[in-house]
PDB file of C-alpha atoms in Angstrom:
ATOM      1  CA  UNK A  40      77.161  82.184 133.854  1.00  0.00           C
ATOM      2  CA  UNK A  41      75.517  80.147 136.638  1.00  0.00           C
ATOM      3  CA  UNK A  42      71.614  78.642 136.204  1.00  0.00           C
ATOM      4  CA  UNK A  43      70.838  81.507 138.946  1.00  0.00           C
ATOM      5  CA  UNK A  44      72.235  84.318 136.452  1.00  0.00           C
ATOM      6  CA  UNK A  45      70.185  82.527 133.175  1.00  0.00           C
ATOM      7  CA  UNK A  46      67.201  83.210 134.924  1.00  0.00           C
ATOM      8  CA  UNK A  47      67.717  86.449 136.747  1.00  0.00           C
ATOM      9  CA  UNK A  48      68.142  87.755 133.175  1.00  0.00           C
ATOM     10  CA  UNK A  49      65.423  85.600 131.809  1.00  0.00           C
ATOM     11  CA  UNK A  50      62.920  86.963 134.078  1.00  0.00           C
ATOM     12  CA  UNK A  51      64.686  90.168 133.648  1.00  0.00           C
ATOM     13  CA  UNK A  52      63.890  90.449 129.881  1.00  0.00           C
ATOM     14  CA  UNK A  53      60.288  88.402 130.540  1.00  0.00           C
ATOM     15  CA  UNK A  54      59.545  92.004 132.919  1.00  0.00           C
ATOM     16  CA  UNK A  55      60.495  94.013 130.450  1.00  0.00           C
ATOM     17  CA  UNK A  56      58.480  92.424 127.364  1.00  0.00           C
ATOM     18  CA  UNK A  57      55.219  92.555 130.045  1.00  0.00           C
ATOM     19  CA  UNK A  58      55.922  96.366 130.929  1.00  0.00           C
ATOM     20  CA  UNK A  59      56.694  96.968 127.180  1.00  0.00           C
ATOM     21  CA  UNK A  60      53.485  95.544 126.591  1.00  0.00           C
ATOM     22  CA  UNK A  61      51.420  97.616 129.382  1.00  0.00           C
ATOM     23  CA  UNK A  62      53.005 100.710 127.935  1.00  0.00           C
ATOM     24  CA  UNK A  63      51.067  99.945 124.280  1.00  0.00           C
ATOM     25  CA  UNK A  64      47.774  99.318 126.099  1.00  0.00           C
ATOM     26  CA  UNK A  65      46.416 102.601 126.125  1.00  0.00           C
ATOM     27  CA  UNK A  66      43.076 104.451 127.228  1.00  0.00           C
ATOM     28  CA  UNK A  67      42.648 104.460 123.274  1.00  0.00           C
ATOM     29  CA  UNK A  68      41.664 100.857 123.634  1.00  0.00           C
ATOM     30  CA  UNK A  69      38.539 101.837 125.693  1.00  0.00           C
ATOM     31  CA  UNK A  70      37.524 104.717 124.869  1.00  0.00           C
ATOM     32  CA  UNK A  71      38.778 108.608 122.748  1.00  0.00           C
ATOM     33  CA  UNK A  72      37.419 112.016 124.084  1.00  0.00           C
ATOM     34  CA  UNK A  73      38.103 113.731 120.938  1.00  0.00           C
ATOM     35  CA  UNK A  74      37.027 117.615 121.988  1.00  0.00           C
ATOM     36  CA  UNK A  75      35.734 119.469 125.235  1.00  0.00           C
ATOM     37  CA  UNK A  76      34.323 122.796 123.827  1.00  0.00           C
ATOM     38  CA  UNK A  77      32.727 125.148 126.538  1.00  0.00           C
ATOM     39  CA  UNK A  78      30.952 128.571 125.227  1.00  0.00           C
ATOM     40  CA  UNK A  79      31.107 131.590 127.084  1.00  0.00           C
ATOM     41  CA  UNK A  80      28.047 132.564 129.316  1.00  0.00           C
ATOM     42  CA  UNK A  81      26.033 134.969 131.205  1.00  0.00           C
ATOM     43  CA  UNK A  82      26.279 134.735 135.233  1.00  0.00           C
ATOM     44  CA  UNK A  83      23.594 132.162 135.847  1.00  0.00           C
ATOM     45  CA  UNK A  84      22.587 130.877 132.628  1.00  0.00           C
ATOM     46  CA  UNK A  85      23.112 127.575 131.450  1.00  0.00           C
ATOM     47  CA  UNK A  86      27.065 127.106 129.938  1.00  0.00           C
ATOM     48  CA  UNK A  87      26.817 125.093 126.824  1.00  0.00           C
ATOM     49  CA  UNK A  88      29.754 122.432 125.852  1.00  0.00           C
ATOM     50  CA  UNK A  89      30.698 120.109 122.991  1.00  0.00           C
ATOM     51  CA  UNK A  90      31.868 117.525 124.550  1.00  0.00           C
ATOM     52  CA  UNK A  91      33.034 114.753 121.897  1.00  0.00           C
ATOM     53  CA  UNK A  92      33.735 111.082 123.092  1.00  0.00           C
ATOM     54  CA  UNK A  93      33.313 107.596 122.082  1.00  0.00           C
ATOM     55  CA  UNK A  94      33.744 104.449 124.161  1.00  0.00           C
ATOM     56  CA  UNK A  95      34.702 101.330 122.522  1.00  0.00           C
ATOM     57  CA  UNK A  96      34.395  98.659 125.055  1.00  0.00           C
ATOM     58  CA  UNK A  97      31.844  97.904 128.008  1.00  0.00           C
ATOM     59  CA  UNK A  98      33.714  98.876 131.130  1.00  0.00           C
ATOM     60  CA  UNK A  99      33.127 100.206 134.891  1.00  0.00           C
ATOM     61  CA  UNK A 100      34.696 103.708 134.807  1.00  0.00           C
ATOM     62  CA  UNK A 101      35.119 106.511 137.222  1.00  0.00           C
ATOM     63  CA  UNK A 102      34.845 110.188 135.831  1.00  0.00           C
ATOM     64  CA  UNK A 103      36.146 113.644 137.509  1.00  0.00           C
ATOM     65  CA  UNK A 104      35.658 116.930 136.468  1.00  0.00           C
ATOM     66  CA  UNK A 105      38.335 119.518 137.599  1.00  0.00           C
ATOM     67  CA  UNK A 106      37.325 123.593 136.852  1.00  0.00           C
ATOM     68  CA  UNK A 107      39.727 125.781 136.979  1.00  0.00           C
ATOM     69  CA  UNK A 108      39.515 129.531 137.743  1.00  0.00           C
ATOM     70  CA  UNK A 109      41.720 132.143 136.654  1.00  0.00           C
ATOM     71  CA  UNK A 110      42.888 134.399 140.006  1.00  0.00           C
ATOM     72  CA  UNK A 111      45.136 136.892 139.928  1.00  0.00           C
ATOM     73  CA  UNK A 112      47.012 136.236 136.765  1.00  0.00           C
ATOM     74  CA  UNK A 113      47.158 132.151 138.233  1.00  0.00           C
ATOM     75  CA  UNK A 114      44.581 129.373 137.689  1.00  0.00           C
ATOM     76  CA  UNK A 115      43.357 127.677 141.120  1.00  0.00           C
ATOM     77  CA  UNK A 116      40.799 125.372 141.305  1.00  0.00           C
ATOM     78  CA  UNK A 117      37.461 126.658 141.756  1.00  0.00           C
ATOM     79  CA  UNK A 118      35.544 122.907 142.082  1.00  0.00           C
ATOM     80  CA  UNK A 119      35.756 119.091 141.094  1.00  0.00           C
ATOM     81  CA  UNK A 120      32.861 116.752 140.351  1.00  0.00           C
ATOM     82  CA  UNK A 121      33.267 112.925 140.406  1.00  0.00           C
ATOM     83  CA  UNK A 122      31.356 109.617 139.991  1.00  0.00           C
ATOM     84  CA  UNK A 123      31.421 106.549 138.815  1.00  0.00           C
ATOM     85  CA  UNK A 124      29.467 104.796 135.554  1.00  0.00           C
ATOM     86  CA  UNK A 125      28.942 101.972 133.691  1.00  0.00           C
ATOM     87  CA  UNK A 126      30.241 102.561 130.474  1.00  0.00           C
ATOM     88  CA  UNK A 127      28.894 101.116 127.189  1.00  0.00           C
ATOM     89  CA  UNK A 128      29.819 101.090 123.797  1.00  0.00           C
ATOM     90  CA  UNK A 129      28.234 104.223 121.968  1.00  0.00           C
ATOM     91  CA  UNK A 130      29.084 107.914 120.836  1.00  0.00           C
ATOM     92  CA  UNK A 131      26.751 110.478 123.118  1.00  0.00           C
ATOM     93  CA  UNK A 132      25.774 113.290 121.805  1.00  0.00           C
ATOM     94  CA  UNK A 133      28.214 116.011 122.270  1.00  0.00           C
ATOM     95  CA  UNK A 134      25.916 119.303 122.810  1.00  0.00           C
ATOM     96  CA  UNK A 135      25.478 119.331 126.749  1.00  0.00           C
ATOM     97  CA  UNK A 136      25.520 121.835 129.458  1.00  0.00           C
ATOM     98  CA  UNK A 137      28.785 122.133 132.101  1.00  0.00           C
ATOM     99  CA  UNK A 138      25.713 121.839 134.668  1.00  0.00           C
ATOM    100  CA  UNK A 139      25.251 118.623 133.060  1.00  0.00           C
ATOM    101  CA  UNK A 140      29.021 117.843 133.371  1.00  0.00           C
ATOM    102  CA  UNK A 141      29.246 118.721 136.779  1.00  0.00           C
ATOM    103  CA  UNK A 142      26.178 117.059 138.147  1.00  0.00           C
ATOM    104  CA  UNK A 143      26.849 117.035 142.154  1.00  0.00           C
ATOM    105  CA  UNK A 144      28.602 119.738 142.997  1.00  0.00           C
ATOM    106  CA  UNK A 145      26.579 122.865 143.720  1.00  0.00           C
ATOM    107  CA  UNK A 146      29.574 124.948 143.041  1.00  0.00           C
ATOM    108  CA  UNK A 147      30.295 123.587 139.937  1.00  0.00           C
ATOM    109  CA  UNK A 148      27.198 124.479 139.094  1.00  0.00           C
ATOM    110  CA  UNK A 149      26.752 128.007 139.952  1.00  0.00           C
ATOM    111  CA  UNK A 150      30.179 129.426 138.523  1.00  0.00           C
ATOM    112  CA  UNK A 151      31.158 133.675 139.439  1.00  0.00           C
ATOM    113  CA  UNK A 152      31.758 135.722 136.545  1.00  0.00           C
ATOM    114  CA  UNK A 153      35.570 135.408 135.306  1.00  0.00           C
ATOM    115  CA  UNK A 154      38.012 132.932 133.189  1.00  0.00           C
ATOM    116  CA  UNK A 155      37.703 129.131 133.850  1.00  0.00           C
ATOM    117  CA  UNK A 156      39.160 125.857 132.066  1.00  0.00           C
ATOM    118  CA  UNK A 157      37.648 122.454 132.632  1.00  0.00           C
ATOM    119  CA  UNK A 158      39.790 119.285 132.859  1.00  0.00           C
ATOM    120  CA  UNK A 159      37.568 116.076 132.190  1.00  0.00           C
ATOM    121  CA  UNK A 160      39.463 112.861 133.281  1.00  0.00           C
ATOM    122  CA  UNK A 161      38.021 109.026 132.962  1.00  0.00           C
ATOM    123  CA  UNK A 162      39.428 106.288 134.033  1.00  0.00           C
ATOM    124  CA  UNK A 163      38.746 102.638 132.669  1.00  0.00           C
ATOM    125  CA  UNK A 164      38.663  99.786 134.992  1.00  0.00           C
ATOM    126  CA  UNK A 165      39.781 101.314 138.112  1.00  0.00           C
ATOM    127  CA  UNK A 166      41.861  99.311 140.681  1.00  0.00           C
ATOM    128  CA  UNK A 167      42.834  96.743 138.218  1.00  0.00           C
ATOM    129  CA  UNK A 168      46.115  96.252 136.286  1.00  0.00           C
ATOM    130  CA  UNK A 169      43.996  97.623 133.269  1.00  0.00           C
ATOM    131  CA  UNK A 170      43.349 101.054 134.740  1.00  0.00           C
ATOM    132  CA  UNK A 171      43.918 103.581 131.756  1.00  0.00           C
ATOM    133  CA  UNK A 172      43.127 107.090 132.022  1.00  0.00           C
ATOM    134  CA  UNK A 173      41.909 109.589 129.723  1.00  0.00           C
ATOM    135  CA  UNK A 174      41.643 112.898 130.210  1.00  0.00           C
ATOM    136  CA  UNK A 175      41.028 116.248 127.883  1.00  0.00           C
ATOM    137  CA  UNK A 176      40.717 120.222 128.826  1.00  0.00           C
ATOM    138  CA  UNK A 177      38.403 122.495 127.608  1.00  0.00           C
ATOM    139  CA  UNK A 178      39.486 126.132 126.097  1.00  0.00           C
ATOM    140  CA  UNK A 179      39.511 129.030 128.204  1.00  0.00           C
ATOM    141  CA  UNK A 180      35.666 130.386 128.419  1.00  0.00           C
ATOM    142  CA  UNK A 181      34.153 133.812 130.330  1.00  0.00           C
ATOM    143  CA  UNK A 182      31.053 133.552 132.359  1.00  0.00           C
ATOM    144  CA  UNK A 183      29.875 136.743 132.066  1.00  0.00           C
ATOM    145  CA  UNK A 184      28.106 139.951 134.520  1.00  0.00           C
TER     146      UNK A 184
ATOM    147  CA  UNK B 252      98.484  72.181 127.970  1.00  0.00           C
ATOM    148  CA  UNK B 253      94.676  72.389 129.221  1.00  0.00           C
ATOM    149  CA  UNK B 254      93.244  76.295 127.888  1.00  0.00           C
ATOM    150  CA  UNK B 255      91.410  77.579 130.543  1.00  0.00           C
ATOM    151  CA  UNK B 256      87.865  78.758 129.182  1.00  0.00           C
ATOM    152  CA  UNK B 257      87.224  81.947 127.363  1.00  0.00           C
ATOM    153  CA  UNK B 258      86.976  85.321 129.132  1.00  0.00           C
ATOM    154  CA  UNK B 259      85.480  88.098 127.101  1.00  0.00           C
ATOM    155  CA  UNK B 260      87.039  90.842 128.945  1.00  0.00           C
ATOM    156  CA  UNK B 261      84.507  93.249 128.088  1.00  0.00           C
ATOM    157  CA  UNK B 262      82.901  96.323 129.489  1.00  0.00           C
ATOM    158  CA  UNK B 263      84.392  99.680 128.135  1.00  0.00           C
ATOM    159  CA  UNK B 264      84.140 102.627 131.258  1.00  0.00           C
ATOM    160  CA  UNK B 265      82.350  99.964 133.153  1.00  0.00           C
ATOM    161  CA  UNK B 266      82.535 102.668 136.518  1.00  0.00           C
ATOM    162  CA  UNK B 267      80.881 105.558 134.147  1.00  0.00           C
ATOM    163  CA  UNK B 268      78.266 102.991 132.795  1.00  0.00           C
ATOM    164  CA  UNK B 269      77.679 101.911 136.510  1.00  0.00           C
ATOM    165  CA  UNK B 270      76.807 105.750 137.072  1.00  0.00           C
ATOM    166  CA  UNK B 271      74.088 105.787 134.052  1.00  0.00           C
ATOM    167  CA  UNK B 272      72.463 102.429 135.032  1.00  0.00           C
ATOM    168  CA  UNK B 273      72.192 103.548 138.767  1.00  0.00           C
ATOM    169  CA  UNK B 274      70.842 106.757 137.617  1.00  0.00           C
ATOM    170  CA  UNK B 275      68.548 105.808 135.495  1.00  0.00           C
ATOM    171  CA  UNK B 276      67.610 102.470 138.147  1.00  0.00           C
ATOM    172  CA  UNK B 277      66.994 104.960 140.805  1.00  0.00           C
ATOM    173  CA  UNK B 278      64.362 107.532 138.485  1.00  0.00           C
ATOM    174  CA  UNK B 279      62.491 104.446 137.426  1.00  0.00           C
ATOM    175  CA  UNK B 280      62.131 103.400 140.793  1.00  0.00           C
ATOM    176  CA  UNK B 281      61.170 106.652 141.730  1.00  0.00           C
ATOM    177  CA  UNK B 282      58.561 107.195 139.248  1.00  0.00           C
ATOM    178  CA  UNK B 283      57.130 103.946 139.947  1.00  0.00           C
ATOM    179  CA  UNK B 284      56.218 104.247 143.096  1.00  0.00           C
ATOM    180  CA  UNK B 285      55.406 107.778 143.176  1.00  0.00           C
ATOM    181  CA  UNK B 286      52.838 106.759 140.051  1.00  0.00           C
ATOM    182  CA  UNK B 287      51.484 103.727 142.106  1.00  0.00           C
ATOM    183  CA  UNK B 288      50.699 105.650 145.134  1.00  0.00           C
ATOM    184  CA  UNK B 289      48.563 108.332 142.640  1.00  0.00           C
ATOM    185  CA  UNK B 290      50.842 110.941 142.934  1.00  0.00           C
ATOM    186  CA  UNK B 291      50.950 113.451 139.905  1.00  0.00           C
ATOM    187  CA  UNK B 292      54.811 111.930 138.932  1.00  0.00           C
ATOM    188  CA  UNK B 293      54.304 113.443 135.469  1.00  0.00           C
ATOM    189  CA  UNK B 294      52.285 116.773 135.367  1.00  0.00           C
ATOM    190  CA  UNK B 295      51.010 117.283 131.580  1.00  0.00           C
ATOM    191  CA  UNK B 296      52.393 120.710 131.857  1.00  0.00           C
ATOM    192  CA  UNK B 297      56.070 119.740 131.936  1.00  0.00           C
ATOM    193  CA  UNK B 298      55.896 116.339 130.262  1.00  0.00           C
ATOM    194  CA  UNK B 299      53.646 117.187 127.370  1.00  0.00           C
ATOM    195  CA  UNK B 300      51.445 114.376 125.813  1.00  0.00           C
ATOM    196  CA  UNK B 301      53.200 111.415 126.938  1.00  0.00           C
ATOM    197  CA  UNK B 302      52.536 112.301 130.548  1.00  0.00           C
ATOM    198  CA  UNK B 303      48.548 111.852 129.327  1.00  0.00           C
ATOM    199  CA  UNK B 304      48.561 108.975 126.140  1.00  0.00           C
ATOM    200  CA  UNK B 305      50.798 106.188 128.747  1.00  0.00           C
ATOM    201  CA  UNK B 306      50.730 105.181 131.894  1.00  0.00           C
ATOM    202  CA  UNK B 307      53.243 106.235 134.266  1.00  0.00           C
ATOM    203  CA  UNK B 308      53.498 103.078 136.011  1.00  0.00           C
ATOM    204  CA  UNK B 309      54.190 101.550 132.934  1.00  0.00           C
ATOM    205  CA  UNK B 310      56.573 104.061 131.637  1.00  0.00           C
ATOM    206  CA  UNK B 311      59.113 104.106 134.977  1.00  0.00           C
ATOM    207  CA  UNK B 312      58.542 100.128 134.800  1.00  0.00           C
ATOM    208  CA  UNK B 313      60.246  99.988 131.278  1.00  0.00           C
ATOM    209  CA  UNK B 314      62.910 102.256 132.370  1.00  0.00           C
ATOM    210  CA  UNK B 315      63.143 100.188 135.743  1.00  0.00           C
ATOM    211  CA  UNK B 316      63.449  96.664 133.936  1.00  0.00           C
ATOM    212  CA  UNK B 317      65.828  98.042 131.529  1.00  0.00           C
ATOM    213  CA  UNK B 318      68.426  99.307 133.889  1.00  0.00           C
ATOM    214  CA  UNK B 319      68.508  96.547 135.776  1.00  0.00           C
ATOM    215  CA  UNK B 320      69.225  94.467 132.562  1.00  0.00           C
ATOM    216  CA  UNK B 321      71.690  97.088 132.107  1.00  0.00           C
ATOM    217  CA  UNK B 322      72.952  96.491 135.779  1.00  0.00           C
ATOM    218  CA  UNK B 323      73.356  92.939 135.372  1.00  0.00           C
ATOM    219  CA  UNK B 324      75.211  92.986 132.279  1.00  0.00           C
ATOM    220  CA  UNK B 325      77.845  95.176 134.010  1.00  0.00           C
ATOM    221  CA  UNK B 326      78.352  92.543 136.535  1.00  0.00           C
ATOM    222  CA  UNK B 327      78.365  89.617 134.783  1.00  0.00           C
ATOM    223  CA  UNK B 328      80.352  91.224 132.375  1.00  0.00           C
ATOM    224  CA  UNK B 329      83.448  88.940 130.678  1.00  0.00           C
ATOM    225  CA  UNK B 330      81.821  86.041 132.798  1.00  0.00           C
ATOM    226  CA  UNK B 331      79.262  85.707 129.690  1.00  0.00           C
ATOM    227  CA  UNK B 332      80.299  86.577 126.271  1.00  0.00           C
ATOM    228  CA  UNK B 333      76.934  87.921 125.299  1.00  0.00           C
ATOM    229  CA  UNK B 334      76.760  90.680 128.254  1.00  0.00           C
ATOM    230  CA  UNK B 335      77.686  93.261 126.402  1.00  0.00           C
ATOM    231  CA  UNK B 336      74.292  92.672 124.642  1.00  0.00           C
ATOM    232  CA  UNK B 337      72.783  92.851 127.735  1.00  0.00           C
ATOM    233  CA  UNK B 338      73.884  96.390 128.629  1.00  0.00           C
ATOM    234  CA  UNK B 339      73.509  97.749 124.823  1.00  0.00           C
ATOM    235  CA  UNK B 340      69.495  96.689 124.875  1.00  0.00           C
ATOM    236  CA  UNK B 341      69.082  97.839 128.537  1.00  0.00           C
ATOM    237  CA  UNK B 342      70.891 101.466 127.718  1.00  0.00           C
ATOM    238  CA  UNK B 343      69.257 101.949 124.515  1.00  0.00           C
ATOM    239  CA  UNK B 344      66.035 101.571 126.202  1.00  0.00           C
ATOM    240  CA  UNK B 345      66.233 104.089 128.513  1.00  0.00           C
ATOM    241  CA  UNK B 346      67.963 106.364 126.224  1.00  0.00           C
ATOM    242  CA  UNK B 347      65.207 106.136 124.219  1.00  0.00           C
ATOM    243  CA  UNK B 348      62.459 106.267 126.510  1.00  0.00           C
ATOM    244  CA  UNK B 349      64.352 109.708 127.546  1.00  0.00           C
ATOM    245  CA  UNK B 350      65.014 111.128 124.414  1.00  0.00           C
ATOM    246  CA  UNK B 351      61.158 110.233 123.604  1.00  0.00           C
ATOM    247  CA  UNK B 352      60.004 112.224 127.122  1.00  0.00           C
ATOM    248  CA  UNK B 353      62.468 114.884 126.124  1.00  0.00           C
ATOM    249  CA  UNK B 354      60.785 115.628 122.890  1.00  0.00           C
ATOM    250  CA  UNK B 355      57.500 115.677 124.619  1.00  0.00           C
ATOM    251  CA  UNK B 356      58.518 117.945 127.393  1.00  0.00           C
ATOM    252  CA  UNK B 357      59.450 120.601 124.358  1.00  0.00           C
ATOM    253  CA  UNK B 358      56.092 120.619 123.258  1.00  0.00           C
ATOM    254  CA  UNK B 359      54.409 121.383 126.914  1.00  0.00           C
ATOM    255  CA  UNK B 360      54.193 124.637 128.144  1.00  0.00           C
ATOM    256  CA  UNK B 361      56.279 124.383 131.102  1.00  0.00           C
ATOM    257  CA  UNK B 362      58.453 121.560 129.617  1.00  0.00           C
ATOM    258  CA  UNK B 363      61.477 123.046 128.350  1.00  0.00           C
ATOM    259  CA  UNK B 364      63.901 122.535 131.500  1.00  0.00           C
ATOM    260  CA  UNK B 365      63.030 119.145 131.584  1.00  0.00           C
ATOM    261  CA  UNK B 366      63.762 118.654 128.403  1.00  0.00           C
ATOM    262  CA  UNK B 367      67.409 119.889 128.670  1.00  0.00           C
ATOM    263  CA  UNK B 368      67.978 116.974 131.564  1.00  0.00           C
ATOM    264  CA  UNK B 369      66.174 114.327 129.879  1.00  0.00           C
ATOM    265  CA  UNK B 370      67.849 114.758 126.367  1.00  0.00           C
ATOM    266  CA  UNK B 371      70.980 115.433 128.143  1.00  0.00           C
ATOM    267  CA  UNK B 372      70.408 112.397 130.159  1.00  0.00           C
ATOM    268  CA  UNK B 373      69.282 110.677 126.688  1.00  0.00           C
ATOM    269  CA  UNK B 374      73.044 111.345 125.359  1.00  0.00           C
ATOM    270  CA  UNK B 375      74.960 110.006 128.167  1.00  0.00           C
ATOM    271  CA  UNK B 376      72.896 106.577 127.399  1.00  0.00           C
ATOM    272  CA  UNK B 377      73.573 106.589 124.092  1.00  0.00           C
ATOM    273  CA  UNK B 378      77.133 107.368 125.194  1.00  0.00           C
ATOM    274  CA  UNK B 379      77.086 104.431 126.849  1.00  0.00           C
ATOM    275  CA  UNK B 380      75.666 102.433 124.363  1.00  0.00           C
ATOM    276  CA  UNK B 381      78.088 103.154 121.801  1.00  0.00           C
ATOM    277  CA  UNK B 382      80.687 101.712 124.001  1.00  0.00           C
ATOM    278  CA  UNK B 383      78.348  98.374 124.483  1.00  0.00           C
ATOM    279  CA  UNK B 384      78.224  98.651 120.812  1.00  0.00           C
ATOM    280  CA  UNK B 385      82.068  98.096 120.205  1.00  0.00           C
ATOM    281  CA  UNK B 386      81.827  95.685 123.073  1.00  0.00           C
ATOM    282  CA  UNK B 387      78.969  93.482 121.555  1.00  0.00           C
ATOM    283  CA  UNK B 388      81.137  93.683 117.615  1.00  0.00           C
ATOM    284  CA  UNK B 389      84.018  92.093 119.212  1.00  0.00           C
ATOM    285  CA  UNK B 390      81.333  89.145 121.253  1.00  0.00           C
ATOM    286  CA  UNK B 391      80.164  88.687 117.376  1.00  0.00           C
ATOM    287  CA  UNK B 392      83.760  88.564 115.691  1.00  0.00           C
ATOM    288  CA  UNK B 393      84.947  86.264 118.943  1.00  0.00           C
ATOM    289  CA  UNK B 394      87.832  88.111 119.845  1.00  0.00           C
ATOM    290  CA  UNK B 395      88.728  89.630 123.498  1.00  0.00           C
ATOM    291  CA  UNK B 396      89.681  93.740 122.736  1.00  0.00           C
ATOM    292  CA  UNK B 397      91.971  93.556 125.999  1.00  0.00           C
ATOM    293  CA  UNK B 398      90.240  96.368 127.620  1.00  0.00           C
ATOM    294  CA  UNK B 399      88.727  95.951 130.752  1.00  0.00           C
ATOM    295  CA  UNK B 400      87.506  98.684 133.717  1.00  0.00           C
TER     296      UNK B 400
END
């Protein structure tokens, strides 16, 4: 084997160690969201959740917020709410309202009586090599007549 | 009489291995850049939890890196007595990052036909590695099995 071949398959294996190694850094090493719990509602009263999460580390973090509405037999989305926020070491409180969750988006906000899911999504250190997402969905709640 | 140097004529089905390696060069590739460009590669639905716990980027990287070891043991082959090593670690790799996606995909609600490919694709590796694996025994015990492909 030529010096060329030693260190295509050096550099070879060193790629593979360094992937190996990005694939064990997880979101887990940031932050958990344990449980997104959304009770059913009346038409234009406030939608309580539990939403359960911990963040480990101080990091810049972007958030979305994807709710889903059940149509016909199919789930579409109905709205998505996103920002950004500087993340800190803590446990919130979990008892919130989806208002709460979905803060700019006036549709998010106002949801038509049927069947919706919520998909939460937050993603550590965006842009960098660290970016890890974490994401969670709710169970299926009923806002209500 | 001079002896010319060693050749470990190794490399069982070295055409069918060329197929796996190529295969499984081209879906990392794939994945990788359809995961770097944001694309939704990996939709929880079909690829269960490991689609959310890792990245994908990091996932179709591993399988990337792998087959290429893979690819480059299959041409150096006999040139380097320790090749066949080369294409066992690279195979089992992406058999096992397969086989690991395949038992994921079971457990997501729309996962089930791709976990028929990716076990399926899961036993050709390991196929292939078995073959490596008689290759690499006779690199250890020093001797040449004669067959070559």
């Amino acid at each position: 084997m030529t010096r060329i071949e030693y260190g295509i398959v050096g550099g070879l294996v060193a790629m593979l160690v360094l992937s190996m190694g990005a694939l064990a850094i997880t979101s887990d090493r940031w932050m958990r969201l344990e449980r997104l719990q959304v009770l059913d509602a009346q038409h234009g009263a406030a939608i309580p959740i539990a939403y359960d999460r911990e963040y480990f580390r101080e990091f810049d973090g972007n958030w979305a917020v994807y709710v889903w509405a059940l149509d016909k037999g199919e789930w579409s989305a109905f709205c998505t709410a996103q920002g950004s926020w500087p993340y800190t070491p803590s446990r919130p409180n979990p008892a919130r309202t989806l208002a709460w969750l979905t803060t700019n988006d006036p549709r998010c906000m106002n949801l038509t009586p049927g069947d919706y899911v919520v998909d939460v999504a937050v993603t550590a250190n965006p842009g960098s090599i660290l970016e890890r997402t974490a994401r969670i969905r709710s169970n299926v709640f009923t806002v209500r007549q | 009489m001079m002896a010319g140097p060693v050749m470990y004529k190794l490399g069982r089905y070295k055409q069918v291995q060329w197929v796996f390696a190529s295969l499984a060069l081209y879906c990392g590739a794939a994945f990788f850049i359809l995961g770097s460009m944001g694309l939704t590669a990996m939709a929880p639905g079909q690829y269960g939890n490991m689609a959310v716990n890792f990245e994908i980027e990091a996932m179709a990287a591993v399988q990337l890196f792998a087959a290429m070891l893979m690819a480059v043991g299959l041409l150096i082959n006999g040139r380097w007595r320790w090749s066949s090593f080369l294409r066992l670690i690279g195979g089992f790799i992406v058999s096992l990052l397969c086989a690991a996606l395949g038992a994921s995909s079971a457990m997501a609600p729309e996962g089930w036909p791709f976990t028929v490919y990716l076990v399926g694709f899961a036993g050709f590796g390991l196929i292939c590695c078995w073959w490596n694996l008689v290759d690499f025994r006779s690199a250890v015990l020093g001797g040449s099995d004669g067959r070559t492909s």
